[in-house]
PDB file of C-alpha atoms in Angstrom:
ATOM      1  CA  LEU N 629      23.740  55.180  39.343  1.00 46.00           C
ATOM      2  CA  SER N 630      26.770  57.183  40.543  1.00 52.00           C
ATOM      3  CA  ALA N 631      24.958  58.277  43.589  1.00 56.00           C
ATOM      4  CA  ARG N 632      23.939  54.838  44.440  1.00 50.00           C
ATOM      5  CA  LYS N 633      27.579  53.723  43.850  1.00 47.00           C
ATOM      6  CA  SER N 634      28.823  56.454  46.155  1.00 49.00           C
ATOM      7  CA  GLU N 635      26.298  55.432  48.823  1.00 48.00           C
ATOM      8  CA  LEU N 636      27.500  51.746  48.494  1.00 46.00           C
ATOM      9  CA  LEU N 637      31.030  52.632  48.711  1.00 46.00           C
ATOM     10  CA  ALA N 638      30.583  54.829  51.857  1.00 46.00           C
ATOM     11  CA  HIS N 639      29.516  51.520  53.672  1.00 53.00           C
ATOM     12  CA  LEU N 640      32.623  49.818  52.859  1.00 52.00           C
ATOM     13  CA  SER N 641      34.952  49.044  55.978  1.00 54.00           C
ATOM     14  CA  ALA N 642      38.537  50.003  55.759  1.00 55.00           C
ATOM     15  CA  ASP N 643      39.392  46.274  54.553  1.00 70.00           C
ATOM     16  CA  GLY N 644      36.742  46.507  51.749  1.00 76.00           C
ATOM     17  CA  ALA N 645      34.147  44.541  53.533  1.00 90.00           C
ATOM     18  CA  ALA N 646      30.444  45.549  52.882  1.00 93.00           C
ATOM     19  CA  PRO N 647      27.334  45.246  54.989  1.00 93.00           C
ATOM     20  CA  LEU N 648      24.707  42.540  53.804  1.00 94.00           C
ATOM     21  CA  ALA N 649      21.815  43.527  51.840  1.00 93.00           C
ATOM     22  CA  PHE N 650      18.403  42.629  53.415  1.00 93.00           C
ATOM     23  CA  PRO N 651      17.843  39.385  51.429  1.00 93.00           C
ATOM     24  CA  GLN N 652      21.417  38.333  52.261  1.00 95.00           C
ATOM     25  CA  GLN N 653      20.841  39.034  55.935  1.00 95.00           C
ATOM     26  CA  SER N 654      17.827  36.524  55.979  1.00 95.00           C
ATOM     27  CA  LEU N 655      19.879  33.724  54.178  1.00 96.00           C
ATOM     28  CA  TRP N 656      22.683  34.327  56.655  1.00 95.00           C
ATOM     29  CA  PHE N 657      20.396  33.920  59.585  1.00 94.00           C
ATOM     30  CA  LEU N 658      18.844  30.874  58.179  1.00 95.00           C
ATOM     31  CA  GLN N 659      22.355  29.274  57.267  1.00 94.00           C
ATOM     32  CA  GLN N 660      23.391  30.018  61.127  1.00 93.00           C
ATOM     33  CA  LEU N 661      20.172  28.225  62.339  1.00 94.00           C
ATOM     34  CA  TYR N 662      20.395  25.276  60.012  1.00 95.00           C
ATOM     35  CA  PRO N 663      24.033  24.975  58.823  1.00 92.00           C
ATOM     36  CA  GLN N 664      23.466  21.677  56.936  1.00 94.00           C
ATOM     37  CA  ASP N 665      20.481  22.853  55.208  1.00 95.00           C
ATOM     38  CA  THR N 666      20.848  22.892  51.429  1.00 95.00           C
ATOM     39  CA  SER N 667      17.447  24.543  50.503  1.00 95.00           C
ATOM     40  CA  ALA N 668      19.426  27.815  49.544  1.00 95.00           C
ATOM     41  CA  SER N 669      21.297  25.973  46.836  1.00 95.00           C
ATOM     42  CA  GLU N 670      20.863  26.990  43.221  1.00 94.00           C
ATOM     43  CA  GLN N 671      21.837  24.802  40.452  1.00 95.00           C
ATOM     44  CA  PHE N 672      22.039  25.219  36.725  1.00 95.00           C
ATOM     45  CA  ALA N 673      23.555  23.335  33.813  1.00 94.00           C
ATOM     46  CA  ILE N 674      25.148  24.379  30.578  1.00 94.00           C
ATOM     47  CA  ARG N 675      25.205  21.692  27.908  1.00 94.00           C
ATOM     48  CA  ILE N 676      28.253  21.644  25.546  1.00 94.00           C
ATOM     49  CA  ASP N 677      27.864  19.743  22.179  1.00 94.00           C
ATOM     50  CA  GLY N 678      30.908  19.405  20.056  1.00 94.00           C
ATOM     51  CA  PRO N 679      34.749  19.734  20.656  1.00 94.00           C
ATOM     52  CA  LEU N 680      35.674  21.161  24.062  1.00 95.00           C
ATOM     53  CA  ASP N 681      38.987  22.641  25.041  1.00 94.00           C
ATOM     54  CA  ALA N 682      38.756  22.122  28.853  1.00 93.00           C
ATOM     55  CA  ALA N 683      41.679  24.308  29.647  1.00 92.00           C
ATOM     56  CA  LEU N 684      40.143  27.367  27.756  1.00 94.00           C
ATOM     57  CA  LEU N 685      36.792  26.729  29.568  1.00 95.00           C
ATOM     58  CA  ALA N 686      38.683  26.817  32.780  1.00 94.00           C
ATOM     59  CA  GLN N 687      40.358  30.047  31.769  1.00 93.00           C
ATOM     60  CA  ALA N 688      36.906  31.402  30.788  1.00 94.00           C
ATOM     61  CA  TRP N 689      35.602  30.422  34.276  1.00 94.00           C
ATOM     62  CA  GLN N 690      38.561  32.249  35.950  1.00 93.00           C
ATOM     63  CA  SER N 691      37.932  35.296  33.854  1.00 94.00           C
ATOM     64  CA  LEU N 692      34.199  35.244  34.919  1.00 95.00           C
ATOM     65  CA  LEU N 693      35.221  35.132  38.526  1.00 94.00           C
ATOM     66  CA  ALA N 694      37.682  37.827  38.126  1.00 93.00           C
ATOM     67  CA  ARG N 695      34.828  40.073  36.523  1.00 93.00           C
ATOM     68  CA  HIS N 696      32.234  39.435  39.467  1.00 94.00           C
ATOM     69  CA  ALA N 697      33.471  40.006  43.105  1.00 93.00           C
ATOM     70  CA  ILE N 698      30.240  38.548  44.411  1.00 93.00           C
ATOM     71  CA  LEU N 699      31.180  35.240  42.998  1.00 93.00           C
ATOM     72  CA  ARG N 700      34.377  35.287  45.087  1.00 93.00           C
ATOM     73  CA  THR N 701      32.590  36.502  48.285  1.00 95.00           C
ATOM     74  CA  THR N 702      32.522  34.864  51.740  1.00 95.00           C
ATOM     75  CA  PHE N 703      30.763  36.210  54.896  1.00 95.00           C
ATOM     76  CA  ARG N 704      31.894  36.800  58.310  1.00 92.00           C
ATOM     77  CA  GLU N 705      30.644  38.111  61.661  1.00 90.00           C
ATOM     78  CA  ARG N 706      32.608  41.137  63.194  1.00 87.00           C
ATOM     79  CA  ASP N 707      31.366  43.120  66.217  1.00 86.00           C
ATOM     80  CA  GLY N 708      27.805  41.645  66.042  1.00 87.00           C
ATOM     81  CA  GLU N 709      27.361  42.503  62.376  1.00 91.00           C
ATOM     82  CA  VAL N 710      27.671  40.434  59.399  1.00 93.00           C
ATOM     83  CA  TRP N 711      30.072  41.547  56.519  1.00 95.00           C
ATOM     84  CA  GLN N 712      30.676  40.183  53.054  1.00 95.00           C
ATOM     85  CA  GLN N 713      34.178  40.390  51.723  1.00 94.00           C
ATOM     86  CA  ALA N 714      35.284  39.496  48.142  1.00 93.00           C
ATOM     87  CA  ALA N 715      38.566  37.475  47.859  1.00 91.00           C
ATOM     88  CA  PRO N 716      41.052  38.882  45.296  1.00 90.00           C
ATOM     89  CA  PRO N 717      40.950  37.156  41.829  1.00 87.00           C
ATOM     90  CA  SER N 718      43.151  34.097  41.868  1.00 79.00           C
ATOM     91  CA  PRO N 719      43.848  31.675  39.117  1.00 68.00           C
ATOM     92  CA  ASN N 720      44.244  28.785  41.531  1.00 65.00           C
ATOM     93  CA  ALA N 721      40.824  29.301  43.066  1.00 56.00           C
ATOM     94  CA  ALA N 722      38.863  28.761  39.844  1.00 56.00           C
ATOM     95  CA  ALA N 723      39.323  24.926  39.444  1.00 69.00           C
ATOM     96  CA  LEU N 724      36.984  23.400  37.123  1.00 86.00           C
ATOM     97  CA  PRO N 725      36.824  19.672  38.299  1.00 89.00           C
ATOM     98  CA  GLN N 726      36.072  17.109  35.654  1.00 91.00           C
ATOM     99  CA  ILE N 727      33.903  14.122  36.317  1.00 91.00           C
ATOM    100  CA  ASP N 728      33.217  11.238  33.923  1.00 89.00           C
ATOM    101  CA  ALA N 729      29.271  11.357  34.188  1.00 84.00           C
ATOM    102  CA  GLY N 730      28.621   8.106  32.282  1.00 80.00           C
ATOM    103  CA  THR N 731      26.370   7.934  29.321  1.00 75.00           C
ATOM    104  CA  ALA N 732      23.082   7.453  31.124  1.00 78.00           C
ATOM    105  CA  ARG N 733      20.935  10.507  32.012  1.00 82.00           C
ATOM    106  CA  GLU N 734      20.408   9.026  35.454  1.00 88.00           C
ATOM    107  CA  ASP N 735      24.120   9.260  36.259  1.00 90.00           C
ATOM    108  CA  LEU N 736      24.187  13.008  35.406  1.00 91.00           C
ATOM    109  CA  LEU N 737      21.033  13.420  37.515  1.00 93.00           C
ATOM    110  CA  GLN N 738      22.587  11.585  40.501  1.00 94.00           C
ATOM    111  CA  ILE N 739      25.858  13.777  40.168  1.00 94.00           C
ATOM    112  CA  ALA N 740      23.499  16.873  40.237  1.00 95.00           C
ATOM    113  CA  ALA N 741      21.402  15.579  43.180  1.00 96.00           C
ATOM    114  CA  ALA N 742      24.717  14.739  45.142  1.00 96.00           C
ATOM    115  CA  ALA N 743      25.963  18.370  44.528  1.00 95.00           C
ATOM    116  CA  LEU N 744      22.709  19.872  45.622  1.00 95.00           C
ATOM    117  CA  ARG N 745      23.061  17.924  48.899  1.00 95.00           C
ATOM    118  CA  GLU N 746      26.433  19.337  49.806  1.00 95.00           C
ATOM    119  CA  PRO N 747      26.183  22.230  52.236  1.00 95.00           C
ATOM    120  CA  PHE N 748      27.937  25.383  51.846  1.00 95.00           C
ATOM    121  CA  ASP N 749      30.363  27.148  54.310  1.00 94.00           C
ATOM    122  CA  LEU N 750      29.498  30.810  54.038  1.00 95.00           C
ATOM    123  CA  LEU N 751      32.584  31.784  56.154  1.00 93.00           C
ATOM    124  CA  ARG N 752      35.153  29.760  54.070  1.00 90.00           C
ATOM    125  CA  GLY N 753      33.551  29.427  50.639  1.00 84.00           C
ATOM    126  CA  SER N 754      33.475  28.689  47.763  1.00 87.00           C
ATOM    127  CA  LEU N 755      29.832  29.440  47.307  1.00 94.00           C
ATOM    128  CA  LEU N 756      30.076  28.699  43.561  1.00 92.00           C
ATOM    129  CA  LYS N 757      30.827  25.000  42.740  1.00 94.00           C
ATOM    130  CA  PRO N 758      31.376  24.048  39.214  1.00 95.00           C
ATOM    131  CA  ARG N 759      31.765  20.538  37.887  1.00 95.00           C
ATOM    132  CA  LEU N 760      32.540  19.744  34.209  1.00 96.00           C
ATOM    133  CA  CYS N 761      30.643  16.425  33.517  1.00 95.00           C
ATOM    134  CA  ARG N 762      31.865  14.375  30.531  1.00 94.00           C
ATOM    135  CA  ILE N 763      29.048  12.397  28.957  1.00 92.00           C
ATOM    136  CA  ALA N 764      30.871  11.417  25.806  1.00 91.00           C
ATOM    137  CA  ASP N 765      33.892  12.541  23.901  1.00 89.00           C
ATOM    138  CA  ARG N 766      31.993  15.434  22.307  1.00 93.00           C
ATOM    139  CA  GLN N 767      29.301  15.972  24.876  1.00 94.00           C
ATOM    140  CA  HIS N 768      29.865  17.749  28.270  1.00 95.00           C
ATOM    141  CA  VAL N 769      27.664  19.332  30.826  1.00 95.00           C
ATOM    142  CA  LEU N 770      28.949  22.219  32.937  1.00 96.00           C
ATOM    143  CA  LEU N 771      26.938  21.806  36.262  1.00 96.00           C
ATOM    144  CA  VAL N 772      27.123  24.739  38.488  1.00 96.00           C
ATOM    145  CA  THR N 773      25.783  24.808  42.102  1.00 96.00           C
ATOM    146  CA  ALA N 774      25.670  28.136  44.008  1.00 96.00           C
ATOM    147  CA  HIS N 775      24.373  29.352  47.187  1.00 96.00           C
ATOM    148  CA  HIS N 776      21.516  31.819  46.893  1.00 96.00           C
ATOM    149  CA  ILE N 777      23.199  34.355  48.973  1.00 96.00           C
ATOM    150  CA  ILE N 778      25.576  35.074  45.840  1.00 95.00           C
ATOM    151  CA  ALA N 779      23.378  34.014  42.788  1.00 93.00           C
ATOM    152  CA  ASP N 780      19.670  33.924  41.775  1.00 90.00           C
ATOM    153  CA  GLY N 781      17.577  33.246  38.859  1.00 88.00           C
ATOM    154  CA  LEU N 782      18.425  36.659  37.491  1.00 91.00           C
ATOM    155  CA  SER N 783      22.221  36.257  37.754  1.00 92.00           C
ATOM    156  CA  VAL N 784      22.217  32.759  35.987  1.00 92.00           C
ATOM    157  CA  PRO N 785      21.709  33.989  32.580  1.00 94.00           C
ATOM    158  CA  VAL N 786      24.413  36.682  33.057  1.00 94.00           C
ATOM    159  CA  ILE N 787      26.731  33.842  34.196  1.00 95.00           C
ATOM    160  CA  GLN N 788      25.820  31.656  31.310  1.00 95.00           C
ATOM    161  CA  GLU N 789      26.180  34.244  28.513  1.00 96.00           C
ATOM    162  CA  GLU N 790      29.430  35.731  29.890  1.00 97.00           C
ATOM    163  CA  LEU N 791      31.000  32.410  30.169  1.00 96.00           C
ATOM    164  CA  ALA N 792      29.886  31.432  26.620  1.00 96.00           C
ATOM    165  CA  GLU N 793      31.243  34.712  25.367  1.00 97.00           C
ATOM    166  CA  LEU N 794      34.565  34.354  27.288  1.00 97.00           C
ATOM    167  CA  TYR N 795      35.096  30.860  25.909  1.00 96.00           C
ATOM    168  CA  ALA N 796      34.332  31.880  22.434  1.00 96.00           C
ATOM    169  CA  ALA N 797      36.787  34.744  22.635  1.00 97.00           C
ATOM    170  CA  PHE N 798      39.549  32.649  23.962  1.00 95.00           C
ATOM    171  CA  ARG N 799      38.961  29.868  21.356  1.00 95.00           C
ATOM    172  CA  SER N 800      39.414  32.365  18.622  1.00 95.00           C
ATOM    173  CA  GLY N 801      42.232  34.266  20.239  1.00 94.00           C
ATOM    174  CA  ARG N 802      40.344  37.316  21.016  1.00 91.00           C
ATOM    175  CA  PRO N 803      40.762  39.147  24.317  1.00 84.00           C
TER     176      PRO N 803
END
């Protein structure tokens, strides 16, 4: 692992930008051809039953973003090459917008469908868009839409588990 890490670090530019992996190159190319296409959008939902402290969930979300640079990454072209650059962690960049989703399942499905139709801007980000949907006083759904260039089916369980652990830690006063 340390040899692989050294190899990756050797490819970083002076400003910390890194070249794209081959699958990312393919996604970048397709996004440049079809900027309004949303077929590379990934979406998952976390159902939250019981009392919710939205401020602590936002804090957990910010901590998750701070832990994983790829979740803060944008992409740019320089000298004919595409580079990825992670923004520094920022408490202000991790807003967790809250939406009253109504009580009907169809309302939540409409919100999810609308989120999937929103194109991503790989140059400006954010490539990870959360929405905290309130269904009832003690029922919420955290709906997360991400561009496939930064998240895939393998990363979703990691995001879900770490977010749950961070939220539980903050709720109980643990670091």
